[in-house]
Coordinates of C-alpha atoms and ligand atoms in Angstrom, one line a residue:
M1 CA -48.3 -19.8 -40.0
D2 CA -51.5 -19.0 -38.7
A3 CA -54.5 -21.4 -37.4
G4 CA -57.2 -19.5 -36.5
T5 CA -57.5 -16.7 -33.8
E6 CA -57.7 -19.0 -31.1
K7 CA -54.0 -19.3 -29.6
V8 CA -52.3 -20.7 -26.6
L9 CA -48.4 -20.0 -25.3
I10 CA -46.6 -22.2 -24.1
L11 CA -43.7 -20.7 -22.4
D12 CA -40.8 -23.1 -22.3
F13 CA -38.7 -23.3 -19.3
G14 CA -36.7 -26.2 -20.0
S15 CA -38.9 -29.1 -19.3
Q16 CA -38.4 -32.6 -20.9
Y17 CA -42.0 -32.5 -20.7
N18 CA -42.8 -29.2 -22.8
Q19 CA -43.9 -31.1 -26.3
L20 CA -46.3 -33.1 -23.9
I21 CA -47.9 -29.7 -22.9
A22 CA -48.5 -28.7 -26.3
R23 CA -49.9 -32.4 -27.7
R24 CA -52.5 -32.4 -24.7
V25 CA -53.2 -28.9 -26.0
R26 CA -54.0 -29.6 -29.3
E27 CA -55.7 -33.1 -28.5
I28 CA -58.1 -30.5 -26.5
G29 CA -58.7 -29.4 -29.9
I30 CA -56.8 -25.9 -29.6
Y31 CA -54.2 -24.6 -31.4
C32 CA -50.8 -23.6 -29.4
E33 CA -47.2 -23.1 -30.2
V34 CA -44.1 -23.7 -27.7
K35 CA -42.1 -20.6 -27.9
P36 CA -38.8 -19.6 -24.7
F37 CA -39.5 -18.4 -21.6
S38 CA -37.2 -15.1 -23.0
M39 CA -39.8 -14.2 -25.7
A40 CA -40.4 -10.3 -25.7
F41 CA -43.4 -9.4 -23.8
D42 CA -44.1 -7.4 -27.0
E43 CA -44.1 -10.2 -29.4
I44 CA -46.1 -12.1 -26.6
T45 CA -49.1 -9.5 -26.6
S46 CA -48.8 -9.5 -30.5
F47 CA -49.1 -13.2 -30.4
G48 CA -52.2 -12.9 -29.2
P49 CA -52.5 -16.0 -26.5
L50 CA -56.1 -17.0 -25.7
A51 CA -54.3 -18.4 -22.2
I52 CA -51.0 -19.0 -21.1
I53 CA -49.3 -22.2 -20.0
L54 CA -45.5 -21.8 -18.3
S55 CA -44.1 -25.1 -18.0
G56 CA -41.9 -26.8 -16.2
G57 CA -37.9 -26.5 -15.9
P58 CA -35.1 -27.7 -14.3
S59 CA -33.6 -24.4 -12.5
S60 CA -34.6 -23.3 -9.0
V61 CA -36.5 -20.0 -9.0
Y62 CA -34.3 -18.3 -6.3
D63 CA -31.1 -19.0 -8.1
E64 CA -30.2 -15.8 -9.5
K65 CA -29.4 -17.3 -13.0
S66 CA -32.6 -18.9 -13.5
P67 CA -35.0 -18.0 -16.1
K68 CA -37.5 -15.6 -15.3
I69 CA -40.2 -13.6 -17.2
D70 CA -41.4 -10.3 -17.7
P71 CA -44.2 -9.4 -14.8
R72 CA -46.2 -7.8 -16.8
L73 CA -47.5 -11.3 -18.4
F74 CA -49.4 -11.0 -15.3
S75 CA -51.4 -7.9 -16.4
M76 CA -52.6 -8.7 -19.9
G77 CA -56.0 -10.0 -18.4
V78 CA -55.0 -13.2 -19.9
P79 CA -55.4 -17.1 -17.8
V80 CA -52.4 -18.5 -17.0
L81 CA -51.6 -22.0 -15.7
G82 CA -48.2 -22.5 -14.2
I83 CA -46.7 -26.2 -14.2
C84 CA -44.3 -27.1 -11.9
Y85 CA -41.5 -24.8 -12.3
G86 CA -44.0 -22.6 -14.2
A87 CA -45.8 -22.8 -10.6
Q88 CA -43.0 -21.8 -8.6
L89 CA -42.5 -19.3 -10.4
M90 CA -46.0 -18.1 -10.8
A91 CA -45.6 -17.9 -6.6
Y92 CA -42.4 -16.3 -6.5
T93 CA -43.2 -13.1 -8.9
L94 CA -46.0 -12.8 -7.2
G95 CA -45.0 -12.1 -4.0
G96 CA -44.7 -16.2 -2.7
K97 CA -42.1 -17.8 -0.9
V98 CA -40.3 -21.3 -2.6
V99 CA -37.6 -23.4 -0.8
P100 CA -35.6 -26.2 -1.5
A101 CA -38.4 -29.3 -0.9
D102 CA -36.0 -31.1 1.5
S103 CA -36.5 -28.3 4.1
L104 CA -40.5 -28.9 3.9
A105 CA -40.7 -32.6 3.8
N106 CA -39.2 -34.9 1.4
R107 CA -38.8 -34.5 -2.6
E108 CA -41.6 -36.0 -4.5
Y109 CA -40.5 -38.2 -7.6
G110 CA -43.0 -40.0 -9.7
R111 CA -46.4 -41.3 -9.0
T112 CA -47.9 -39.3 -6.3
E113 CA -51.3 -39.6 -3.9
T114 CA -53.0 -36.1 -4.0
E115 CA -56.0 -34.6 -2.6
F116 CA -58.1 -31.9 -4.6
D117 CA -60.8 -29.5 -3.7
T118 CA -63.1 -30.0 -5.9
G119 CA -64.9 -26.8 -5.5
S120 CA -62.2 -24.8 -6.8
A121 CA -62.5 -23.8 -9.9
L122 CA -59.6 -25.5 -11.9
F123 CA -60.7 -29.0 -10.1
R124 CA -64.2 -28.9 -10.5
N125 CA -64.7 -31.4 -13.2
I126 CA -62.5 -34.7 -11.4
T127 CA -62.3 -36.6 -8.1
P128 CA -61.4 -35.6 -4.7
R129 CA -58.3 -37.9 -4.8
S130 CA -56.1 -39.3 -7.5
I131 CA -52.5 -40.1 -8.5
T132 CA -50.3 -37.1 -10.0
W133 CA -47.0 -37.3 -11.5
M134 CA -44.6 -35.4 -9.7
S135 CA -41.0 -34.4 -10.1
H136 CA -39.7 -31.4 -8.4
G137 CA -37.0 -30.2 -6.0
D138 CA -38.0 -27.6 -5.0
S139 CA -41.4 -26.3 -3.7
V140 CA -43.6 -23.7 -2.8
E141 CA -43.7 -23.0 1.1
R142 CA -46.1 -19.8 0.9
I143 CA -48.4 -18.7 -1.6
P144 CA -49.1 -15.1 -2.3
D145 CA -51.7 -12.9 -1.4
G146 CA -54.8 -13.8 -3.4
F147 CA -54.3 -17.2 -3.8
K148 CA -55.7 -20.6 -2.1
A149 CA -54.2 -23.5 -1.4
I150 CA -56.7 -26.5 -3.5
A151 CA -54.6 -29.4 -4.2
H152 CA -51.9 -31.2 -1.5
S153 CA -49.9 -34.3 -1.1
A154 CA -47.9 -35.5 1.7
G155 CA -44.9 -34.3 0.3
C156 CA -46.3 -30.8 -0.7
P157 CA -48.7 -29.0 0.8
F158 CA -49.6 -26.5 -1.9
A159 CA -49.8 -28.8 -5.0
G160 CA -52.5 -26.5 -6.5
F161 CA -53.0 -22.9 -6.1
E162 CA -55.8 -20.5 -7.7
D163 CA -56.3 -17.0 -8.1
T164 CA -60.0 -17.2 -9.8
K165 CA -60.2 -12.7 -9.3
R166 CA -57.0 -12.8 -11.5
N167 CA -57.2 -16.2 -13.4
F168 CA -54.0 -17.3 -12.3
Y169 CA -53.9 -21.5 -11.9
A170 CA -50.9 -23.2 -10.5
V171 CA -50.2 -26.7 -10.1
Q172 CA -46.7 -28.4 -8.9
F173 CA -47.2 -31.8 -10.7
H174 CA -47.3 -32.4 -14.3
P175 CA -50.9 -33.0 -16.1
E176 CA -49.5 -33.2 -19.2
V177 CA -48.0 -36.6 -18.1
K178 CA -49.8 -39.8 -18.6
H179 CA -49.2 -40.5 -15.0
S180 CA -51.5 -37.6 -13.7
E181 CA -54.9 -39.3 -13.9
K182 CA -56.9 -36.5 -14.0
G183 CA -54.2 -34.6 -16.2
F184 CA -56.3 -34.1 -19.1
E185 CA -59.3 -33.3 -17.5
I186 CA -57.6 -30.9 -15.4
L187 CA -55.7 -28.7 -18.7
R188 CA -59.4 -28.8 -20.6
T189 CA -60.9 -27.5 -17.4
F190 CA -58.6 -24.6 -17.8
L191 CA -58.7 -24.2 -21.5
I192 CA -62.2 -24.7 -22.0
D193 CA -64.2 -23.6 -18.8
I194 CA -61.6 -20.9 -17.5
A195 CA -60.2 -19.6 -20.8
G196 CA -63.2 -20.1 -22.6
A197 CA -61.9 -21.9 -25.7
K198 CA -64.3 -23.2 -28.3
A199 CA -61.7 -25.9 -29.2
Q200 CA -62.5 -25.6 -33.0
W201 CA -58.9 -26.4 -34.0
S202 CA -59.0 -29.4 -37.0
M203 CA -56.8 -30.4 -39.5
A204 CA -59.4 -29.9 -41.9
N205 CA -59.4 -26.0 -41.1
Y206 CA -55.4 -26.4 -40.4
K207 CA -55.2 -27.4 -44.3
Q208 CA -57.1 -24.5 -45.6
T209 CA -55.2 -21.8 -43.3
A210 CA -51.5 -23.4 -44.2
I211 CA -52.6 -23.4 -48.1
D212 CA -53.5 -19.6 -47.9
S213 CA -51.1 -18.8 -46.3
I214 CA -48.1 -20.4 -48.8
R215 CA -50.0 -19.2 -51.6
S216 CA -49.9 -15.1 -50.2
K217 CA -46.0 -16.2 -49.3
V218 CA -44.9 -17.6 -52.6
G219 CA -47.1 -15.4 -54.6
D220 CA -45.6 -15.4 -58.3
G221 CA -42.6 -17.1 -56.9
K222 CA -41.0 -20.6 -57.9
A223 CA -40.5 -23.3 -54.9
L224 CA -38.1 -26.1 -54.8
L225 CA -38.9 -29.6 -52.7
A226 CA -36.4 -32.8 -52.6
L227 CA -39.0 -35.3 -52.0
S228 CA -37.4 -38.3 -50.5
G229 CA -40.8 -40.2 -50.6
G230 CA -41.0 -39.9 -46.8
V231 CA -44.1 -39.1 -44.9
D232 CA -43.1 -35.5 -44.1
S233 CA -41.4 -34.4 -47.4
S234 CA -44.8 -36.4 -49.4
V235 CA -47.5 -34.2 -46.9
A236 CA -44.9 -31.2 -47.6
A237 CA -45.4 -32.1 -51.4
A238 CA -49.1 -32.5 -51.5
L239 CA -49.9 -29.6 -49.5
M240 CA -47.6 -27.0 -51.7
S241 CA -49.0 -28.7 -54.2
Q242 CA -52.3 -27.9 -53.3
A243 CA -51.0 -24.3 -52.5
I244 CA -49.1 -23.0 -55.7
G245 CA -49.6 -26.2 -58.5
E246 CA -46.7 -26.0 -61.3
K247 CA -44.5 -23.1 -59.0
L248 CA -43.2 -26.0 -57.3
T249 CA -41.3 -28.3 -58.6
C250 CA -40.3 -31.8 -56.4
V251 CA -37.0 -33.3 -57.3
F252 CA -37.0 -37.4 -56.1
V253 CA -33.8 -38.6 -56.1
D254 CA -33.9 -42.2 -56.4
H255 CA -30.6 -43.6 -54.5
G256 CA -31.9 -47.2 -55.4
L257 CA -31.7 -47.7 -51.5
M258 CA -35.1 -48.0 -50.8
R259 CA -37.5 -50.6 -50.2
K260 CA -39.5 -53.3 -52.4
D261 CA -41.3 -50.9 -55.3
E262 CA -41.0 -47.4 -53.3
G263 CA -39.4 -45.7 -55.7
D264 CA -42.1 -46.3 -58.5
Q265 CA -45.1 -45.8 -55.9
V266 CA -43.6 -42.3 -55.2
E267 CA -43.4 -41.5 -59.0
E268 CA -46.8 -42.7 -59.8
I269 CA -48.5 -40.7 -56.8
F270 CA -46.4 -37.7 -57.8
S271 CA -46.4 -37.7 -61.6
H272 CA -50.3 -37.3 -61.2
Y273 CA -50.0 -34.1 -59.3
P274 CA -50.3 -30.6 -60.6
V275 CA -46.7 -30.1 -59.9
R276 CA -43.3 -30.3 -62.2
F277 CA -42.1 -33.6 -60.9
I278 CA -38.5 -35.0 -61.6
R279 CA -37.3 -38.3 -60.4
V280 CA -33.5 -38.7 -61.1
N281 CA -32.6 -42.3 -61.4
A282 CA -29.4 -42.3 -59.5
Q283 CA -29.2 -46.1 -58.5
K284 CA -26.1 -46.9 -60.6
L285 CA -24.3 -43.7 -58.9
F286 CA -24.7 -44.4 -55.3
L287 CA -23.9 -47.9 -55.8
E288 CA -20.9 -47.4 -57.3
K289 CA -20.0 -44.6 -54.8
L290 CA -20.7 -47.4 -51.7
A291 CA -18.6 -50.3 -53.3
G292 CA -16.3 -52.0 -51.2
V293 CA -17.6 -49.3 -48.5
S294 CA -18.7 -51.6 -45.0
E295 CA -18.1 -49.2 -42.4
P296 CA -21.7 -47.5 -41.2
E297 CA -20.7 -44.0 -40.8
H298 CA -18.9 -44.0 -44.0
K299 CA -21.7 -45.5 -46.2
R300 CA -23.9 -42.5 -44.5
K301 CA -21.3 -39.9 -45.1
I302 CA -21.4 -40.9 -48.9
I303 CA -25.0 -41.0 -49.1
G304 CA -25.6 -37.9 -47.5
E305 CA -22.9 -36.2 -49.6
E306 CA -23.9 -37.8 -52.8
F307 CA -27.2 -37.1 -52.6
I308 CA -26.8 -33.1 -52.1
R309 CA -24.8 -33.3 -55.1
V310 CA -27.1 -35.1 -57.2
F311 CA -29.9 -32.9 -55.9
E312 CA -28.0 -29.5 -56.8
K313 CA -27.1 -30.8 -60.2
E314 CA -30.7 -30.9 -60.6
A315 CA -31.5 -27.6 -59.0
K316 CA -29.0 -25.9 -61.6
K317 CA -31.1 -27.1 -64.8
I318 CA -34.0 -25.2 -62.8
G319 CA -32.1 -22.3 -62.4
K320 CA -33.0 -19.8 -59.4
V321 CA -36.0 -20.7 -57.5
D322 CA -37.4 -18.4 -54.6
F323 CA -37.7 -20.8 -51.8
L324 CA -36.9 -24.4 -50.6
V325 CA -39.4 -26.2 -49.2
Q326 CA -38.1 -28.4 -46.5
G327 CA -40.2 -30.9 -44.6
T328 CA -39.3 -30.1 -41.0
I329 CA -41.8 -31.0 -38.0
Y330 CA -42.3 -29.3 -35.0
P331 CA -40.9 -32.0 -32.3
D332 CA -37.5 -31.3 -34.8
V333 CA -38.2 -27.3 -34.1
I334 CA -38.5 -27.8 -30.4
E335 CA -35.7 -30.5 -30.2
S336 CA -33.1 -28.7 -32.0
G337 CA -33.1 -26.1 -29.3
L338 CA -34.5 -23.1 -31.1
G339 CA -38.0 -22.7 -28.9
S340 CA -35.8 -24.5 -26.2
N341 CA -34.2 -24.1 -23.3
A342 CA -33.5 -28.1 -22.7
A343 CA -31.0 -30.5 -23.3
V344 CA -30.4 -31.2 -27.4
I345 CA -31.7 -35.3 -26.6
K346 CA -31.3 -36.9 -30.0
S347 CA -29.0 -36.2 -32.7
H348 CA -30.6 -35.9 -36.2
H349 CA -29.2 -38.2 -38.8
N350 CA -31.1 -37.2 -41.6
V351 CA -29.6 -37.5 -45.3
G352 CA -29.2 -34.6 -46.9
G353 CA -28.7 -31.1 -44.7
L354 CA -29.0 -27.9 -46.6
P355 CA -27.5 -27.9 -49.9
D356 CA -25.2 -25.2 -50.3
Y357 CA -25.2 -24.1 -54.0
V358 CA -28.8 -24.6 -54.2
D359 CA -30.0 -20.5 -55.3
F360 CA -32.5 -19.8 -53.5
K361 CA -34.1 -16.8 -51.1
E362 CA -35.8 -18.6 -48.3
I363 CA -36.6 -21.6 -46.8
I364 CA -40.3 -22.1 -46.4
E365 CA -41.1 -24.8 -43.6
P366 CA -45.0 -26.2 -44.2
L367 CA -45.0 -28.4 -41.7
R368 CA -43.4 -26.6 -39.2
F369 CA -45.8 -26.5 -36.5
L370 CA -47.0 -29.8 -36.6
F371 CA -46.3 -33.1 -34.8
K372 CA -45.9 -36.6 -36.6
D373 CA -49.3 -37.9 -36.0
E374 CA -51.1 -34.4 -37.2
V375 CA -48.4 -34.7 -40.5
R376 CA -49.9 -38.0 -40.6
Q377 CA -53.6 -36.6 -40.5
L378 CA -53.2 -34.0 -42.9
G379 CA -51.5 -36.2 -45.5
R380 CA -54.6 -38.1 -45.3
E381 CA -56.8 -34.7 -45.7
L382 CA -55.0 -33.9 -48.9
G383 CA -55.7 -37.5 -50.1
L384 CA -52.1 -39.0 -50.1
P385 CA -52.8 -42.9 -49.8
E386 CA -52.8 -44.6 -46.7
Y387 CA -49.7 -46.9 -47.2
L388 CA -47.6 -43.8 -47.3
V389 CA -49.2 -41.4 -44.6
S390 CA -49.1 -44.5 -42.0
R391 CA -45.3 -44.8 -43.4
Q392 CA -43.3 -46.3 -40.3
P393 CA -39.7 -44.3 -39.8
F394 CA -37.1 -45.4 -42.6
P395 CA -33.7 -44.2 -42.3
G396 CA -32.6 -41.9 -44.7
P397 CA -29.6 -43.9 -45.9
G398 CA -31.7 -47.2 -46.1
L399 CA -31.1 -50.1 -46.7
A400 CA -27.4 -49.3 -47.3
I401 CA -27.4 -49.7 -43.3
R402 CA -29.6 -52.8 -43.3
V403 CA -27.1 -54.7 -45.5
I404 CA -24.4 -55.3 -43.5
G405 CA -20.8 -54.9 -44.8
D406 CA -20.5 -54.0 -48.2
I407 CA -22.9 -53.5 -50.4
T408 CA -24.1 -54.9 -54.0
E409 CA -27.2 -54.7 -56.2
E410 CA -27.9 -58.6 -55.6
K411 CA -27.4 -58.0 -51.6
L412 CA -29.8 -55.4 -52.1
A413 CA -32.3 -57.4 -54.1
V414 CA -32.5 -60.2 -51.7
L415 CA -32.8 -58.2 -48.6
R416 CA -35.5 -56.0 -50.4
E417 CA -37.6 -59.4 -51.2
A418 CA -37.1 -61.0 -47.3
D419 CA -37.8 -57.7 -46.1
W420 CA -41.1 -57.1 -48.0
I421 CA -42.5 -60.8 -46.9
F422 CA -41.9 -59.8 -43.3
R423 CA -43.8 -56.3 -43.4
T424 CA -46.5 -58.2 -45.2
E425 CA -46.8 -61.1 -42.7
I426 CA -46.6 -58.5 -39.7
E427 CA -49.0 -56.5 -41.2
N428 CA -51.6 -59.3 -42.1
A429 CA -51.3 -60.7 -38.7
K430 CA -52.1 -57.2 -37.1
V431 CA -49.4 -57.4 -34.4
T432 CA -49.6 -55.0 -31.8
D433 CA -46.9 -52.2 -30.6
A434 CA -44.8 -53.4 -33.9
N435 CA -43.6 -49.9 -34.3
Q436 CA -40.4 -50.2 -36.3
Y437 CA -40.0 -53.9 -38.5
F438 CA -37.3 -54.6 -40.9
A439 CA -35.3 -57.6 -42.4
V440 CA -31.6 -57.3 -42.1
L441 CA -28.9 -58.7 -44.2
T442 CA -26.4 -59.9 -42.0
N443 CA -23.1 -60.7 -43.9
T444 CA -22.5 -64.3 -41.9
R445 CA -23.0 -67.3 -44.0
S446 CA -23.8 -70.6 -42.7
V447 CA -24.5 -74.1 -43.6
G448 CA -28.0 -75.4 -44.3
V449 CA -29.9 -78.3 -46.0
M450 CA -32.0 -77.9 -48.9
G451 CA -33.4 -80.9 -50.5
D452 CA -30.7 -83.4 -50.7
G453 CA -27.9 -80.7 -51.2
R454 CA -26.1 -78.8 -48.6
T455 CA -26.2 -74.9 -48.9
Y456 CA -23.9 -72.3 -47.8
E457 CA -26.0 -69.1 -47.5
Y458 CA -26.9 -65.9 -45.7
T459 CA -28.5 -65.3 -42.5
L460 CA -31.1 -62.7 -42.2
A461 CA -32.1 -60.9 -39.2
L462 CA -35.6 -59.6 -38.5
R463 CA -35.6 -56.5 -36.1
C464 CA -39.0 -55.5 -34.9
V465 CA -39.3 -53.2 -32.2
S466 CA -42.2 -51.5 -29.7
T467 CA -41.4 -48.0 -28.8
T468 CA -43.0 -44.3 -28.6
D469 CA -39.8 -42.3 -28.9
F470 CA -37.1 -44.7 -30.4
M471 CA -34.7 -44.1 -28.1
T472 CA -35.3 -46.6 -25.8
A473 CA -37.0 -49.9 -27.3
T474 CA -37.8 -53.0 -26.0
F475 CA -38.2 -56.1 -29.0
T476 CA -41.6 -56.8 -29.9
R477 CA -43.6 -59.9 -28.7
I478 CA -44.7 -61.5 -32.1
P479 CA -46.5 -64.5 -31.9
Y480 CA -44.2 -67.6 -32.7
E481 CA -46.9 -68.7 -35.5
V482 CA -46.2 -65.5 -36.9
L483 CA -42.5 -65.7 -37.0
E484 CA -42.4 -69.3 -38.2
K485 CA -44.5 -68.5 -41.2
V486 CA -42.1 -65.8 -42.0
S487 CA -39.2 -68.2 -41.8
H488 CA -41.2 -70.4 -43.9
R489 CA -41.8 -68.2 -46.2
I490 CA -38.3 -66.5 -46.7
V491 CA -36.0 -69.8 -47.4
N492 CA -38.7 -70.8 -49.6
E493 CA -39.2 -67.9 -51.7
V494 CA -35.9 -65.5 -51.6
P495 CA -32.9 -67.1 -53.0
H496 CA -29.6 -67.1 -51.1
I497 CA -31.3 -67.3 -47.6
N498 CA -30.8 -70.4 -45.3
R499 CA -31.4 -69.0 -42.1
V500 CA -33.8 -66.8 -40.4
V501 CA -33.1 -65.0 -36.5
Y502 CA -34.5 -62.7 -34.3
D503 CA -33.0 -60.1 -32.7
I504 CA -34.3 -59.6 -29.1
T505 CA -32.2 -57.7 -27.9
A506 CA -33.6 -53.8 -26.1
K507 CA -32.5 -50.9 -27.1
P508 CA -30.3 -50.1 -25.1
P509 CA -28.1 -52.1 -25.3
A510 CA -28.6 -52.3 -29.0
T511 CA -29.8 -49.8 -31.3
V512 CA -32.6 -50.0 -33.3
E513 CA -30.7 -49.9 -36.5
W514 CA -28.0 -53.0 -36.8
E515 CA -25.3 -50.2 -38.2
Ligands
XMP601 P1 -31.0 -45.9 -33.9 O1 -30.3 -47.1 -35.0 O2 -30.1 -45.0 -33.8 O3 -32.7 -45.8 -34.9 O4 -31.8 -46.9 -32.4 C1 -33.2 -44.9 -34.1 C2 -34.1 -44.8 -35.1 O5 -33.9 -43.3 -36.4 C3 -33.6 -43.9 -37.4 N1 -32.1 -43.9 -37.8 C4 -32.0 -43.2 -38.6 N2 -32.8 -42.2 -39.6 N3 -31.1 -41.5 -41.0 C5 -32.3 -41.8 -40.6 O6 -33.3 -40.5 -41.1 C6 -30.2 -42.5 -40.4 O7 -28.8 -42.4 -40.7 C7 -30.4 -43.0 -39.4 N4 -30.2 -44.2 -38.4 C8 -31.2 -44.6 -37.7 C9 -34.1 -45.7 -37.0 O8 -34.5 -46.1 -38.2 C10 -34.8 -45.6 -35.9 O9 -36.1 -45.2 -36.4

């Protein structure tokens, strides 16, 4: 999907930071894509990049098996910025020398005092000294002919070098990482001042380009989408509906494991869209399948399989479709290794997977090039309500993995009410850094006293975490007054709960969800 003519190409050599480079380029207002370093030269030319960025990576350029690039890239007349491994590769390819850092000085890792030549093209907009983020085992010992050294640190004589005649620039540190104090400014200088980008990429024009391209792809065909009510599938549905209207059928399988009122909200929104909207009320079916099951992975498996079965059954009624729409977003594309040399870090545990028996010709992924916050922005642009686009992550198996042990309709109802109170209070109190928050119904019962009577009821756990990537997390420091109010409301308003606890464990060693 094309988003205007101005595009930056990021060639990926396996750095864990390559998504961040793409984020920054888009923050500057330029569309970009991350592609594997092995992208064929003629593909690169037909991509037509305004500028090319070579990412970092874990290899050593002098290692025979390390990833290399077609040297013709340096004769395209396109500005190139090399970052870390990309800088070393540029030096190596153009006749410089790269050696293990130990042989020069110390290896550098982390925040590093760096000095810049502010008379250089790349560093013209920054101060002469600032902190950069270094992470390298190799260093450039000799820069190629035509280059000039423009930055150094204690351990790195060539922390930056440039050849302004040919428009090649290189930095040993990572400007894309926030710890590099002037990193954003450096990237901006490269893209705007040097490469001459106009930086007019915006969600409004992305939306229009996406709609046009979906229209021309789908033509008179029919498309089918499994709507879960989460941010991604909802935005995909809204976008597709603006593009192709009734040629799109949305199937919403309500497994009865969503939070309070969510199923009805999904129906309320999408039944007014000019699409064919089908809600399958499968609550009973899922509860039957889950009856007596308490092992978390078993629950996930049942829900995943059943979800596909129900969806397939619905799809069969519709018959042959041309396209199956998926809400895949850009981090999934990069992380699943399609565009990357990096190790797979996150295992995806989404409900679903691909249905085997749905009759379709092709998959269409309208959000494939967007980051999560861009998906939310697109959702707003498409007029979806704020509560939907700003929704926190919610696991596919839903409340099934938040009712510890076996699941019953009654337990789900209790959890739904308590969870709703907790979420409302966190939102009302505007607790900062609360990135995911929910209630968990434990299967522990304890003794309490209410009025004059003894009670023997469930313990409810509250979970609220602060995190950026959900791979590590800390518990959120919720003010005591807020916790007190939540606890008070829950035990008074929700039957069968007489005790509320707050989970104060980090991830690791715990996980975000209890199951
Ligand atoms: P954990 O519990 O692994 O959660 O620390 C990390 C993030 O992943 C979400 N999560 C899931 N999402 N299906 C999903 O779609 C699942 O089975 C699942 N399990 C956990 C969790 O909510 C958190 O955001």
